Amino acid sequence: METFTLATAGAGLVYDVRGPLPTADGRPPLFLIGHPMDASGFAALAARFPDRTVVTYDPRGLGRSTREDGRVDWTPGILADDVHAVVAALGAGPVEMFASSGGAVTALALVARHPDDVTTLVAHEPPLITITPDGPAAVRARAGVRDAYEQRGWGAGMAAFVAMTSWEGEFTDAYFARPAPDPAAYGMPAEDDGSRDDPLLSDRSWAVSDHRPDVDAIAAAPTRVVIAVGEESRAVQTGRTSDAAAALLGQRVTVFPSHHGGFLDGEFGYPGKPDEFAARLREVLDAS
């Protein structure tokens, strides 16, 4: 693996290349992206593609990447332009892309803004909360996570986030009537460390989950777009956002093994099924 730093407008983007460029087999590089997950979250998945040249990166201001643009928020347009810059720096595009969570939102914006960058995009569980039928209630639930974080710190915020993302079905009055979740019940610390800059729990990434894909631009792009969902996520929020995103694009979701982090080993505490997940990803990519 080789690591590079690319200077762009307002950011220093760190990216990793596993394998040769140009690629040994003539296939496009496989680019793995997330948000707010950085490259470290894709180590297990990358290891399961030893025959491919795999690229990962840290979004601006996260992991090893820096930002000097004077902002503390993230928007899909800026993130998409950063990925475009990395693809250009590779000199081996267009790429195949697996994008998860907020990274899937970035990737949908990338296809709309830079349609020649990606041959096949597998967008896994994009958290586009405003496009579900209960969009206003989902926005309210998201605000509740931010409020818990602002008022009581990281443990309370993360407990609220887990409670929100594990809720099955639409956000009804029953959801909002529940007592605030106890951090200890989720193995989270109750003490407040004073930080308020977490990209997942603050409002700094709200533009990502508020994004509405440019359906016409995506349809006009040469990219094959696949909206993917974990089999264990179907009833929870990111499963429902995946169904809604697929419907916007005139397709049905493609089901993958496991959950929202189904490609993870146990290094982050909630292992998925990385072997099965990688096999399914290979199958979907090979169908191109």
Short mmCIF file of C-alpha atoms in Angstrom, two decimals, residues 21-288:
data_model
loop_
_atom_site.label_atom_id
_atom_site.label_comp_id
_atom_site.label_asym_id
_atom_site.label_seq_id
_atom_site.Cartn_x
_atom_site.Cartn_y
_atom_site.Cartn_z
CA LEU A 21 -1.55 1.72 -11.27
CA PRO A 22 -2.28 1.14 -14.08
CA THR A 23 -4.08 -1.91 -12.76
CA ALA A 24 -2.65 -5.37 -13.43
CA ASP A 25 -5.88 -6.79 -14.87
CA GLY A 26 -7.04 -3.80 -16.89
CA ARG A 27 -10.13 -3.31 -14.73
CA PRO A 28 -10.78 0.08 -13.18
CA PRO A 29 -9.46 0.67 -9.66
CA LEU A 30 -11.99 -0.08 -6.93
CA PHE A 31 -12.56 3.07 -4.85
CA LEU A 32 -14.10 2.64 -1.38
CA ILE A 33 -15.53 5.73 0.33
CA GLY A 34 -17.55 6.60 3.42
CA HIS A 35 -18.54 9.56 5.56
CA PRO A 36 -17.83 10.28 8.35
CA MET A 37 -15.98 6.96 8.16
CA ASP A 38 -12.46 7.38 6.87
CA ALA A 39 -10.15 4.91 5.14
CA SER A 40 -9.55 2.91 8.32
CA GLY A 41 -13.09 1.55 8.14
CA PHE A 42 -12.44 -0.17 4.82
CA ALA A 43 -9.36 -2.20 5.75
CA ALA A 44 -11.33 -5.44 6.11
CA LEU A 45 -13.16 -5.00 2.81
CA ALA A 46 -10.02 -3.97 0.91
CA ALA A 47 -8.22 -7.07 2.21
CA ARG A 48 -10.88 -9.23 0.58
CA PHE A 49 -10.03 -7.87 -2.88
CA PRO A 50 -6.35 -8.86 -3.13
CA ASP A 51 -6.69 -9.25 -6.89
CA ARG A 52 -7.87 -5.67 -7.39
CA THR A 53 -6.20 -2.28 -7.08
CA VAL A 54 -8.15 -0.69 -4.23
CA VAL A 55 -8.20 3.01 -3.34
CA THR A 56 -9.41 4.48 -0.04
CA TYR A 57 -9.31 8.03 1.26
CA ASP A 58 -10.00 10.21 4.29
CA PRO A 59 -12.59 12.95 3.65
CA ARG A 60 -11.41 16.48 4.33
CA GLY A 61 -11.07 17.24 8.03
CA LEU A 62 -11.38 13.58 9.00
CA GLY A 63 -8.75 10.96 9.76
CA ARG A 64 -5.44 12.04 8.29
CA SER A 65 -6.89 14.63 5.89
CA THR A 66 -6.76 18.30 6.80
CA ARG A 67 -8.92 21.27 5.90
CA GLU A 68 -8.04 24.92 5.64
CA ASP A 69 -11.27 26.26 4.15
CA GLY A 70 -12.47 27.87 7.38
CA ARG A 71 -15.55 25.64 7.57
CA VAL A 72 -16.61 23.01 10.07
CA ASP A 73 -19.50 21.51 8.10
CA TRP A 74 -19.58 18.99 5.28
CA THR A 75 -21.64 19.25 2.10
CA PRO A 76 -22.05 16.60 -0.61
CA GLY A 77 -20.90 18.97 -3.32
CA ILE A 78 -17.58 19.76 -1.68
CA LEU A 79 -17.02 16.12 -0.76
CA ALA A 80 -17.85 15.01 -4.30
CA ASP A 81 -15.40 17.51 -5.77
CA ASP A 82 -12.72 16.15 -3.42
CA VAL A 83 -13.33 12.59 -4.63
CA HIS A 84 -13.23 13.86 -8.21
CA ALA A 85 -9.82 15.39 -7.51
CA VAL A 86 -8.51 12.08 -6.15
CA VAL A 87 -9.86 10.17 -9.16
CA ALA A 88 -8.10 12.64 -11.44
CA ALA A 89 -4.87 12.32 -9.45
CA LEU A 90 -4.93 8.54 -9.87
CA GLY A 91 -4.64 8.96 -13.63
CA ALA A 92 -6.43 5.62 -14.01
CA GLY A 93 -10.08 6.58 -13.99
CA PRO A 94 -12.91 6.09 -14.36
CA VAL A 95 -13.20 3.89 -11.26
CA GLU A 96 -15.60 1.36 -9.85
CA MET A 97 -16.91 2.57 -6.51
CA PHE A 98 -18.39 1.14 -3.34
CA ALA A 99 -19.73 3.93 -1.14
CA SER A 100 -21.33 3.47 2.25
CA SER A 101 -23.56 5.65 4.43
CA GLY A 102 -22.69 9.33 4.01
CA GLY A 103 -20.14 8.23 1.44
CA ALA A 104 -23.02 6.90 -0.66
CA VAL A 105 -24.53 10.40 -0.60
CA THR A 106 -21.16 11.83 -1.68
CA ALA A 107 -21.00 9.29 -4.49
CA LEU A 108 -24.48 10.11 -5.80
CA ALA A 109 -23.44 13.78 -5.89
CA LEU A 110 -20.22 12.76 -7.65
CA VAL A 111 -22.08 10.94 -10.41
CA ALA A 112 -24.32 13.98 -10.92
CA ARG A 113 -21.45 16.48 -10.94
CA HIS A 114 -18.70 14.43 -12.59
CA PRO A 115 -20.48 11.74 -14.63
CA ASP A 116 -17.36 10.34 -16.26
CA ASP A 117 -15.59 9.46 -13.01
CA VAL A 118 -17.37 6.20 -12.14
CA THR A 119 -18.32 3.19 -14.26
CA THR A 120 -20.34 1.36 -11.59
CA LEU A 121 -21.43 2.79 -8.24
CA VAL A 122 -22.72 0.59 -5.44
CA ALA A 123 -24.31 3.09 -3.03
CA HIS A 124 -24.85 1.26 0.26
CA GLU A 125 -27.53 2.62 2.59
CA PRO A 126 -27.40 6.36 1.82
CA PRO A 127 -29.01 8.15 4.81
CA LEU A 128 -31.19 10.50 2.74
CA ILE A 129 -33.69 11.09 5.51
CA THR A 130 -35.80 13.77 3.83
CA ILE A 131 -36.93 11.55 0.94
CA THR A 132 -38.76 8.99 3.09
CA PRO A 133 -42.53 9.39 3.63
CA ASP A 134 -41.89 10.43 7.24
CA GLY A 135 -39.16 12.89 6.29
CA PRO A 136 -40.26 15.70 8.68
CA ALA A 137 -40.41 13.26 11.59
CA ALA A 138 -36.99 11.87 10.65
CA VAL A 139 -35.58 15.41 10.67
CA ARG A 140 -37.07 15.88 14.15
CA ALA A 141 -35.52 12.61 15.33
CA ARG A 142 -32.13 13.70 13.98
CA ALA A 143 -32.44 17.00 15.86
CA GLY A 144 -33.07 15.01 19.02
CA VAL A 145 -29.69 13.31 18.63
CA ARG A 146 -27.98 16.68 18.20
CA ASP A 147 -29.79 18.08 21.23
CA ALA A 148 -28.80 15.14 23.42
CA TYR A 149 -25.18 15.58 22.34
CA GLU A 150 -25.19 19.33 22.91
CA GLN A 151 -26.84 19.06 26.31
CA ARG A 152 -25.18 15.98 27.82
CA GLY A 153 -22.14 15.06 25.75
CA TRP A 154 -20.88 12.25 23.56
CA GLY A 155 -22.28 9.27 25.46
CA ALA A 156 -25.80 10.68 25.55
CA GLY A 157 -25.58 11.71 21.93
CA MET A 158 -24.36 8.32 20.77
CA ALA A 159 -27.04 6.53 22.81
CA ALA A 160 -29.65 8.73 21.14
CA PHE A 161 -28.12 8.01 17.73
CA VAL A 162 -28.18 4.24 18.28
CA ALA A 163 -31.77 4.44 19.51
CA MET A 164 -32.76 6.44 16.43
CA THR A 165 -30.98 4.26 13.87
CA SER A 166 -32.28 1.03 15.40
CA TRP A 167 -35.91 2.19 15.51
CA GLU A 168 -38.03 0.07 13.17
CA GLY A 169 -40.56 1.74 10.93
CA GLU A 170 -41.56 5.38 10.68
CA PHE A 171 -40.87 7.82 13.48
CA THR A 172 -44.26 7.98 15.17
CA ASP A 173 -45.50 9.61 18.37
CA ALA A 174 -44.42 6.44 20.18
CA TYR A 175 -40.81 7.15 19.25
CA PHE A 176 -40.88 10.72 20.53
CA ALA A 177 -42.72 9.72 23.72
CA ARG A 178 -39.89 7.45 24.86
CA PRO A 179 -37.60 8.56 27.68
CA ALA A 180 -34.09 9.64 26.74
CA PRO A 181 -31.96 6.52 26.32
CA ASP A 182 -29.49 5.72 29.07
CA PRO A 183 -25.91 5.77 27.73
CA ALA A 184 -24.97 2.92 30.08
CA ALA A 185 -27.57 0.70 28.43
CA TYR A 186 -25.57 1.00 25.19
CA GLY A 187 -22.16 0.72 26.81
CA MET A 188 -21.53 4.45 26.43
CA PRO A 189 -19.87 6.71 29.02
CA ALA A 190 -22.22 8.94 31.01
CA GLU A 191 -19.63 11.61 31.73
CA ASP A 192 -19.33 14.60 29.40
CA ASP A 193 -15.87 15.11 27.88
CA GLY A 194 -16.79 18.59 26.69
CA SER A 195 -16.39 17.98 22.94
CA ARG A 196 -19.13 19.15 20.57
CA ASP A 197 -17.53 18.61 17.17
CA ASP A 198 -18.44 15.00 16.39
CA PRO A 199 -19.44 14.86 12.69
CA LEU A 200 -22.01 12.14 13.35
CA LEU A 201 -23.74 13.62 16.40
CA SER A 202 -23.55 17.36 15.75
CA ASP A 203 -25.33 19.24 12.98
CA ARG A 204 -22.13 19.52 10.93
CA SER A 205 -23.13 16.75 8.53
CA TRP A 206 -26.80 17.65 8.22
CA ALA A 207 -26.27 18.79 4.62
CA VAL A 208 -25.34 15.19 3.82
CA SER A 209 -28.52 13.65 5.18
CA ASP A 210 -30.60 16.57 3.80
CA HIS A 211 -29.29 15.98 0.26
CA ARG A 212 -31.72 15.29 -2.55
CA PRO A 213 -30.04 13.50 -5.47
CA ASP A 214 -30.14 15.12 -8.88
CA VAL A 215 -32.14 12.33 -10.49
CA ASP A 216 -32.00 13.76 -14.01
CA ALA A 217 -28.21 14.20 -13.92
CA ILE A 218 -27.71 10.71 -12.52
CA ALA A 219 -29.99 9.21 -15.16
CA ALA A 220 -28.03 11.03 -17.89
CA ALA A 221 -24.66 9.80 -16.60
CA PRO A 222 -23.03 6.71 -18.12
CA THR A 223 -22.60 5.28 -14.62
CA ARG A 224 -24.44 2.13 -13.60
CA VAL A 225 -25.86 3.00 -10.16
CA VAL A 226 -26.89 0.26 -7.73
CA ILE A 227 -28.62 1.17 -4.45
CA ALA A 228 -27.73 -1.48 -1.88
CA VAL A 229 -29.16 -2.33 1.53
CA GLY A 230 -28.19 -4.78 4.25
CA GLU A 231 -30.65 -7.59 4.87
CA GLU A 232 -30.73 -6.68 8.58
CA SER A 233 -31.45 -3.00 7.86
CA ARG A 234 -34.69 -3.33 5.93
CA ALA A 235 -36.98 -1.99 8.68
CA VAL A 236 -34.72 0.68 10.17
CA GLN A 237 -34.03 4.18 8.93
CA THR A 238 -31.16 3.50 6.52
CA GLY A 239 -33.06 0.58 5.05
CA ARG A 240 -36.04 2.82 4.41
CA THR A 241 -33.85 5.58 2.95
CA SER A 242 -32.29 3.00 0.64
CA ASP A 243 -35.72 1.93 -0.60
CA ALA A 244 -36.67 5.57 -1.15
CA ALA A 245 -33.42 6.34 -3.01
CA ALA A 246 -33.88 3.32 -5.25
CA ALA A 247 -37.46 4.37 -6.02
CA LEU A 248 -36.26 7.86 -6.95
CA LEU A 249 -33.90 6.28 -9.47
CA GLY A 250 -36.53 3.92 -10.83
CA GLN A 251 -35.04 0.74 -9.43
CA ARG A 252 -35.34 -1.71 -6.54
CA VAL A 253 -32.72 -2.10 -3.85
CA THR A 254 -30.06 -4.77 -4.16
CA VAL A 255 -29.81 -6.74 -0.92
CA PHE A 256 -26.44 -7.38 0.71
CA PRO A 257 -25.59 -9.52 3.74
CA SER A 258 -25.64 -8.13 7.26
CA HIS A 259 -26.28 -4.56 8.45
CA HIS A 260 -25.19 -0.94 7.91
CA GLY A 261 -21.59 -1.88 8.67
CA GLY A 262 -21.82 -5.33 7.15
CA PHE A 263 -18.34 -5.09 5.58
CA LEU A 264 -16.62 -4.57 8.95
CA ASP A 265 -14.64 -7.06 10.99
CA GLY A 266 -14.92 -6.76 14.76
CA GLU A 267 -12.48 -3.85 15.08
CA PHE A 268 -15.29 -1.33 15.64
CA GLY A 269 -17.30 -3.42 18.09
CA TYR A 270 -20.23 -4.50 15.90
CA PRO A 271 -18.93 -6.97 13.33
CA GLY A 272 -20.72 -7.65 10.10
CA LYS A 273 -20.19 -10.50 7.68
CA PRO A 274 -17.22 -9.23 5.67
CA ASP A 275 -16.58 -12.47 3.75
CA GLU A 276 -20.18 -12.74 2.57
CA PHE A 277 -20.40 -8.99 2.00
CA ALA A 278 -17.28 -8.93 -0.17
CA ALA A 279 -18.53 -11.89 -2.19
CA ARG A 280 -21.81 -10.11 -2.84
CA LEU A 281 -20.00 -6.90 -3.82
CA ARG A 282 -17.81 -8.84 -6.22
CA GLU A 283 -20.90 -10.43 -7.76
CA VAL A 284 -22.63 -7.07 -8.24
CA LEU A 285 -19.52 -5.45 -9.73
CA ASP A 286 -18.89 -8.38 -12.04
CA ALA A 287 -22.44 -8.05 -13.36
CA SER A 288 -21.28 -4.87 -15.08
#
